[in-house]
Short mmCIF file of C-alpha atoms and ligand atoms in Angstrom, two decimals:
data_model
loop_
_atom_site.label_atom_id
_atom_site.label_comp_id
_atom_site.label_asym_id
_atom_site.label_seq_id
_atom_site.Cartn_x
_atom_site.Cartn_y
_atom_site.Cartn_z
CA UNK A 96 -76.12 283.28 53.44
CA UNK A 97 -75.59 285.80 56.21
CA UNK A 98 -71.80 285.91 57.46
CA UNK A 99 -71.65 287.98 61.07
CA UNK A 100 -67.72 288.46 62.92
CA UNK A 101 -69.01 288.02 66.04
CA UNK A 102 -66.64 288.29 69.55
CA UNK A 103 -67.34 285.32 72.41
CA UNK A 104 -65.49 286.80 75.49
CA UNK A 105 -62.15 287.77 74.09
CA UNK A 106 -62.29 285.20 71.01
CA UNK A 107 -63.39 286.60 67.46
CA UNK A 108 -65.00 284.67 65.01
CA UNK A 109 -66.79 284.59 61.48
CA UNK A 110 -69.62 282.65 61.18
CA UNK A 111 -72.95 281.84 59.36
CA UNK A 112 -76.24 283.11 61.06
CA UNK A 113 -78.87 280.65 61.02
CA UNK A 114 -82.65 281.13 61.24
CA UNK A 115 -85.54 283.55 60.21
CA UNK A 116 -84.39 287.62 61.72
CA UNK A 117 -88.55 288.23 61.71
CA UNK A 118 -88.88 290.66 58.73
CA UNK A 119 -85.71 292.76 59.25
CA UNK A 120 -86.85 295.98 57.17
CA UNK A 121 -90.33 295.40 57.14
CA UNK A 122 -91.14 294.65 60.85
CA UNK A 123 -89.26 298.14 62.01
CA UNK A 124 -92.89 300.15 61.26
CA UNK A 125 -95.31 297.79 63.07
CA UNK A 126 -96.31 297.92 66.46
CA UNK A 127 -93.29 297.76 68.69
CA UNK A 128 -93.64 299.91 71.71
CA UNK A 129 -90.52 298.10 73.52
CA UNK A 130 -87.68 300.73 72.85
CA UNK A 131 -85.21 297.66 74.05
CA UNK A 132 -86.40 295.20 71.98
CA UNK A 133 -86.49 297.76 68.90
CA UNK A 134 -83.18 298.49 69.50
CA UNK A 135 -81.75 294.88 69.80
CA UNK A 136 -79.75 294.16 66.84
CA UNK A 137 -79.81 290.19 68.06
CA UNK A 138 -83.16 288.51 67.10
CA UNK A 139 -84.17 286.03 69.48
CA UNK A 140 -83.97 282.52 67.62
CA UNK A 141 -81.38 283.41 65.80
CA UNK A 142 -77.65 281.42 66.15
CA UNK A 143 -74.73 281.80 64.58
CA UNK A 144 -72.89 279.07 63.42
CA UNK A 145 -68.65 279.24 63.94
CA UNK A 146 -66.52 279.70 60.88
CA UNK A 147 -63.26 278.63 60.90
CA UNK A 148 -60.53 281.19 59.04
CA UNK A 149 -62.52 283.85 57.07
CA UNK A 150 -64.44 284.17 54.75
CA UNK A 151 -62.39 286.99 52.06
CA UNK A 152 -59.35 286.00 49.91
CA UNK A 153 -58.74 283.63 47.18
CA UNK A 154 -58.45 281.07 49.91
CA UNK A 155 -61.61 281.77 51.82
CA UNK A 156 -64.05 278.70 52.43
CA UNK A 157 -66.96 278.38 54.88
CA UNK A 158 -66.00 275.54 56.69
CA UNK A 159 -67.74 275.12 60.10
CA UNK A 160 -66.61 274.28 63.41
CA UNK A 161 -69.28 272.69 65.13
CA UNK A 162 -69.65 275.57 67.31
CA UNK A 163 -73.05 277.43 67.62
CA UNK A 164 -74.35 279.88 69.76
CA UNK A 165 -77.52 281.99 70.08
CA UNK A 166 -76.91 285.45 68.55
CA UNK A 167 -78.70 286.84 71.42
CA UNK A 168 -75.27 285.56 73.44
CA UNK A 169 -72.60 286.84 71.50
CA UNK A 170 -71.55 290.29 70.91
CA UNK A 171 -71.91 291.20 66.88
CA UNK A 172 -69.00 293.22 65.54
CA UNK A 173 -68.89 294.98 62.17
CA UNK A 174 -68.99 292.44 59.88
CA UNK A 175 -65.90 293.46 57.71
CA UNK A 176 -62.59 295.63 58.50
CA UNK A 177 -61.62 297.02 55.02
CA UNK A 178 -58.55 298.84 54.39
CA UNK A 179 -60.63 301.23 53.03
CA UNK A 180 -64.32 302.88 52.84
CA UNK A 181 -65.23 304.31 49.10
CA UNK A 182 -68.27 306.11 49.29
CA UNK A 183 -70.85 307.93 46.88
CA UNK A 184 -72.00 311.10 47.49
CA UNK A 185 -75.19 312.85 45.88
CA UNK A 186 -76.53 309.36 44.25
CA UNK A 187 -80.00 309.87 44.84
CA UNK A 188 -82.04 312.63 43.27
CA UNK A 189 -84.52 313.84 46.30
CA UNK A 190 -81.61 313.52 48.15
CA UNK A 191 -78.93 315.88 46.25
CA UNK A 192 -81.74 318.19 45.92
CA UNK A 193 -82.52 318.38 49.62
CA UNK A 194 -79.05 319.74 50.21
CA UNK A 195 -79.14 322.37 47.68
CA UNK A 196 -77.59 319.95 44.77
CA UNK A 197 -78.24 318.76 41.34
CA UNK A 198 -76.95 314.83 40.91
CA UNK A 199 -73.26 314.69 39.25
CA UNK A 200 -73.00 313.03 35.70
CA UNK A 201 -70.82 311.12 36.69
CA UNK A 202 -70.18 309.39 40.30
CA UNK A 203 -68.68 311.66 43.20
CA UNK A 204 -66.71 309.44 45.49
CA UNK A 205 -64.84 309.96 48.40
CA UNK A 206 -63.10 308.12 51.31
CA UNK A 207 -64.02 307.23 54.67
CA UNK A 208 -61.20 306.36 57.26
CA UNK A 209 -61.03 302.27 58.34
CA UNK A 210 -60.75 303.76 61.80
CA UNK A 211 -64.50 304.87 61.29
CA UNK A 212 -66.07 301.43 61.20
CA UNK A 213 -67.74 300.80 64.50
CA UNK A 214 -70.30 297.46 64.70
CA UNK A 215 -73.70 297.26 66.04
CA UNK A 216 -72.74 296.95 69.57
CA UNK A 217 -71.16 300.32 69.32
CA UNK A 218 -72.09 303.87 69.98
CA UNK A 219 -72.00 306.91 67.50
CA UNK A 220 -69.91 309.59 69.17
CA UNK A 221 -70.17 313.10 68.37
CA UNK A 222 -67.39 315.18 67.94
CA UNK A 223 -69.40 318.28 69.80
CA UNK A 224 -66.43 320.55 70.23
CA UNK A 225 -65.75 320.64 66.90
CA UNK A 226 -69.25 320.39 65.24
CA UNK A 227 -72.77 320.96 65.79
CA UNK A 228 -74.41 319.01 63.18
CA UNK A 229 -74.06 315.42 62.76
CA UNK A 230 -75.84 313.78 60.40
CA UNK A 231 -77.23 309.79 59.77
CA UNK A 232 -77.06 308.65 56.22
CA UNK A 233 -78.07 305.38 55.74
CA UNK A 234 -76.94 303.63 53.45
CA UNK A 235 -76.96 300.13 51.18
CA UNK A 236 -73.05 298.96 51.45
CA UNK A 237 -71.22 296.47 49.43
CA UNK A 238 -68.49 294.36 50.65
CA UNK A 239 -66.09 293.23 48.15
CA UNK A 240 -65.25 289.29 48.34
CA UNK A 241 -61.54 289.94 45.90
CA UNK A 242 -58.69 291.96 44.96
CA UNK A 243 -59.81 293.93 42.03
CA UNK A 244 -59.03 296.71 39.37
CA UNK A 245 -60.19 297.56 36.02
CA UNK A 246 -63.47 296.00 36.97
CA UNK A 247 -65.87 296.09 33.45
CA UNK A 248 -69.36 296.08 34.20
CA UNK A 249 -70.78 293.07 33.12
CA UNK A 250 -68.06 291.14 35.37
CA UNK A 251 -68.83 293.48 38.73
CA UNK A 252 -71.30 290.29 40.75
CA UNK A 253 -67.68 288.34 40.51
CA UNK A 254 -65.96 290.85 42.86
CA UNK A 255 -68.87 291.31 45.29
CA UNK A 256 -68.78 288.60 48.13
CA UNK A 257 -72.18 290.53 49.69
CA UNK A 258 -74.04 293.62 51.09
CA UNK A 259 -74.55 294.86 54.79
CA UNK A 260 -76.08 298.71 55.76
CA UNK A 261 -73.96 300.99 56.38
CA UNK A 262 -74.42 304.82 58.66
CA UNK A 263 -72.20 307.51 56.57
CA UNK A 264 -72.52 309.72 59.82
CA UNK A 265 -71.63 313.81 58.82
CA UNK A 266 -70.86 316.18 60.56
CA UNK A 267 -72.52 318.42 58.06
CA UNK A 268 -71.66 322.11 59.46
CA UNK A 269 -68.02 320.87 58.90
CA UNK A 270 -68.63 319.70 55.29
CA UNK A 271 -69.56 323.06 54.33
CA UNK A 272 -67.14 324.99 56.12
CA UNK A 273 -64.01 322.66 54.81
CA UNK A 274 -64.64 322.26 51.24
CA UNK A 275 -64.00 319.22 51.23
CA UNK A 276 -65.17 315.91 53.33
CA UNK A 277 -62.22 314.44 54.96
CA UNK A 278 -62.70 315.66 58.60
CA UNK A 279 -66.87 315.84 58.19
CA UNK A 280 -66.76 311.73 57.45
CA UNK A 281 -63.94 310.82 58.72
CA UNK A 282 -64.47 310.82 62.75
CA UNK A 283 -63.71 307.48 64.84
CA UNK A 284 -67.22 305.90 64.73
CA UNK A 285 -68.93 307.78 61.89
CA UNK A 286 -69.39 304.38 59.62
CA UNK A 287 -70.98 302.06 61.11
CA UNK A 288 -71.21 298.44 59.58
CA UNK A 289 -74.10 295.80 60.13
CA UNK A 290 -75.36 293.76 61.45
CA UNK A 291 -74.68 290.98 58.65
CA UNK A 292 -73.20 290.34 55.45
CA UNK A 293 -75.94 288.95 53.08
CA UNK A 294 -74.58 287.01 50.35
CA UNK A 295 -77.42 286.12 48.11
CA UNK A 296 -79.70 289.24 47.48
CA UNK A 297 -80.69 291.30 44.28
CA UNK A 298 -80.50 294.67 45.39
CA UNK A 299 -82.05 296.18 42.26
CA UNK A 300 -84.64 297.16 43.96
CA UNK A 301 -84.84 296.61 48.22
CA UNK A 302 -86.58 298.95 50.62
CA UNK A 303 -84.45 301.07 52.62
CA UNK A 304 -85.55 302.42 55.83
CA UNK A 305 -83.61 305.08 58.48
CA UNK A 306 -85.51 305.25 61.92
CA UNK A 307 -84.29 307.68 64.85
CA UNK A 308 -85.75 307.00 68.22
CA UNK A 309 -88.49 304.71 65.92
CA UNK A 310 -89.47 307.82 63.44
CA UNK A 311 -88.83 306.61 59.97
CA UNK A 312 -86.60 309.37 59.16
CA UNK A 313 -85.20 307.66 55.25
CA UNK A 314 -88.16 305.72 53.68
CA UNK A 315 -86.44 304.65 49.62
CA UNK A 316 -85.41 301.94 47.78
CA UNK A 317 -82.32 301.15 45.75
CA UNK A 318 -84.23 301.28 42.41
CA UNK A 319 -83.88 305.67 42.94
CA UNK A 320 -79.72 304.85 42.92
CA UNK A 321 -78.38 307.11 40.34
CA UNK A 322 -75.65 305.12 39.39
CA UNK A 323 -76.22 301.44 39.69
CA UNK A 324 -73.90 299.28 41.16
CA UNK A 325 -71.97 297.95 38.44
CA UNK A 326 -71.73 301.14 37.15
CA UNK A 327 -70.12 302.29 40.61
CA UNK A 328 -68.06 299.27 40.95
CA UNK A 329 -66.81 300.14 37.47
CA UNK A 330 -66.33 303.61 37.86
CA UNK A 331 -64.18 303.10 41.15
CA UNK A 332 -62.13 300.39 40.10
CA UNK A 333 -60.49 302.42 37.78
CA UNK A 334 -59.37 305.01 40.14
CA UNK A 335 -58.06 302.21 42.85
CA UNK A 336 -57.48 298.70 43.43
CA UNK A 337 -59.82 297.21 45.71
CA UNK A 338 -58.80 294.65 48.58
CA UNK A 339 -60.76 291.96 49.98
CA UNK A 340 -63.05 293.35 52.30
CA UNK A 341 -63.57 296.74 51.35
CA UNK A 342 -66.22 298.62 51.57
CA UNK A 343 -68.09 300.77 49.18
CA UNK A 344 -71.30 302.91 50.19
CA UNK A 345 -73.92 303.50 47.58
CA UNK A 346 -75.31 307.08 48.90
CA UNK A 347 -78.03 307.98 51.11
CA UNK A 348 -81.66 308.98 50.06
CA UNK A 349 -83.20 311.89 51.29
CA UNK A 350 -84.18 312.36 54.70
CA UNK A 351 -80.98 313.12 56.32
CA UNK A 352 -81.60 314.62 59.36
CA UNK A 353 -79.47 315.21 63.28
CA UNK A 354 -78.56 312.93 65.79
CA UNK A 355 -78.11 313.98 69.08
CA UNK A 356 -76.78 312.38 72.71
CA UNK A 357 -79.40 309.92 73.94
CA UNK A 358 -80.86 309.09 70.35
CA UNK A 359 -81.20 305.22 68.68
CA UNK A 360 -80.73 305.42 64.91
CA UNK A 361 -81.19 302.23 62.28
CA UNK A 362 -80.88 301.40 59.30
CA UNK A 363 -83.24 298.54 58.06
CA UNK A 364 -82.53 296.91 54.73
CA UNK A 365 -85.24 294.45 53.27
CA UNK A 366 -82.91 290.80 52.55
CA UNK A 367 -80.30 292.10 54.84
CA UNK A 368 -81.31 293.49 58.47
CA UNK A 369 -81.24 296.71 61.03
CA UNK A 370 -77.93 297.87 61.88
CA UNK A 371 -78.72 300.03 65.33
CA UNK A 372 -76.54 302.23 67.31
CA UNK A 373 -76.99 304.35 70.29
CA UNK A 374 -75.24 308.34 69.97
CA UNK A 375 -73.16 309.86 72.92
CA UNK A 376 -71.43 313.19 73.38
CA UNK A 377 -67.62 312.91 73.41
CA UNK A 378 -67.52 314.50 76.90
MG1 MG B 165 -73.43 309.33 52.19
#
């Protein structure tokens, strides 16, 4: 199931997308010469069906207005607004090594602001007067379905309610110069979220592709994480409690590259979707 937060006019809404998105990850390499349609995070013949409520918490149920509309009418929003982002850093080998690091034994996490989280509809905006390197990461992202701590293992599918791609934008020049990665992933707008959560997908092993402007940039799949996901889950859960809706991102493969002003970035997940966004300047 594919659960979108989706805005008609003022009004927002959870609800169920219904219908085939055309091959998602997949379709991103083919042919497509139409910049526009390539950077349409609405499928044509897609709809979304209305939720009432939401779908996190012990009380959560999908139970359904009545209400559809075409996707292509609505305006998608990030999917989830967790209190919090937990993120991995350095959990792919190629990747660590591409910056200059070997992989740590054991996970390195850090926190992104919930200010960050901007949805598909939404532009990356570069903090240019304070750095001149910003970086896409993209990024497979689990959203957490229930409040949770202490989580073993073996019991780690019970807290997740689904998955969605994430952007861990850097601003990489700063994460050098600070020492530490507050202010270089912490900007409004550097974690995007999108465009879909997908409930029902085994992620062991899914294709994950990062395009700018259509060049694959990030061509991996999940089976190079590191750390697996329970083993993350695990690992984090033991540090904090997690709330429904929070977010946790599972590292970026290598291929990290710049964004600048004027550029289309996306991050295509095989079972999930493409989460697009345009980049501006700040001025
Ligand atoms: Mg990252």
């Amino acid at each position: 199931m594919r659960i979108a937060r989706f805005a008609v006019g003022d009004e927002v809404r959870y609800g169920v997308v219904e219908g085939d998105p055309a091959g998602p990850a997949g379709s991103r390499n083919g042919t497509g010469t139409d910049a526009d349609a390539d950077a349409d995070a609405s499928p044509s013949g897609l709809t979304v069906a209305e939720m009432s409520g939401h779908p996190f918490g012990p009380a959560a149920e999908v139970a359904l207005t009545g209400a559809r509309y075409p996707v292509a009418d609505v305006r998608l929003l990030a999917p989830v607004l967790p209190s919090k982002i937990v993120a991995i850093g350095r959990n792919y080998l190629e990747h660590a090594r591409e910056l200059g690091n070997e992989p740590p034994a054991e996970p390195l996490i850090f926190l992104k602001p919930s200010t960050a989280v901007i949805g598909p509809a939404d532009a990356i905006v570069r903090p240019d007067r304070l750095s001149q390197r910003v970086d896409f990461e993209g990024e497979l992202a689990i959203v957490f379905g229930r409040l949770c701590r202490d989580v073993p293992p073996g019991r780690v599918p019970e807290v997740i309610f689904g998955y969605t791609c994430a952007n861990d934008v850097t601003a990489r020049d700063l994460q050098a110069s600070d020492g530490q990665w507050a202010r270089a992933k912490g900007f409004d707008t550097f974690c995007p979220l999108g465009p879909w959560i997908e409930t029902d997908l085994d992620v062991t092993d899914v294709r994950l592709t990062t395009t700018v402007n259509d060049e694959v940039k990030q061509d991996s799949s999940t089976s190079l994480l590191i750390h697996d996901i329970a083993t993350l889950v695990s690992y984090v859960t033991a540090v904090m409690t997690i709330l429904p809706g929070d977010v946790l991102l599972t590292g970026t493969p290598a291929g990290v590259g710049p964004l600048v002003a004027g550029d289309t970035v996306s991050v295509a997940i095989e079972g999930i979707g493409t989460l697009t966004n345009r980049v501006t300047d700040s001025d």
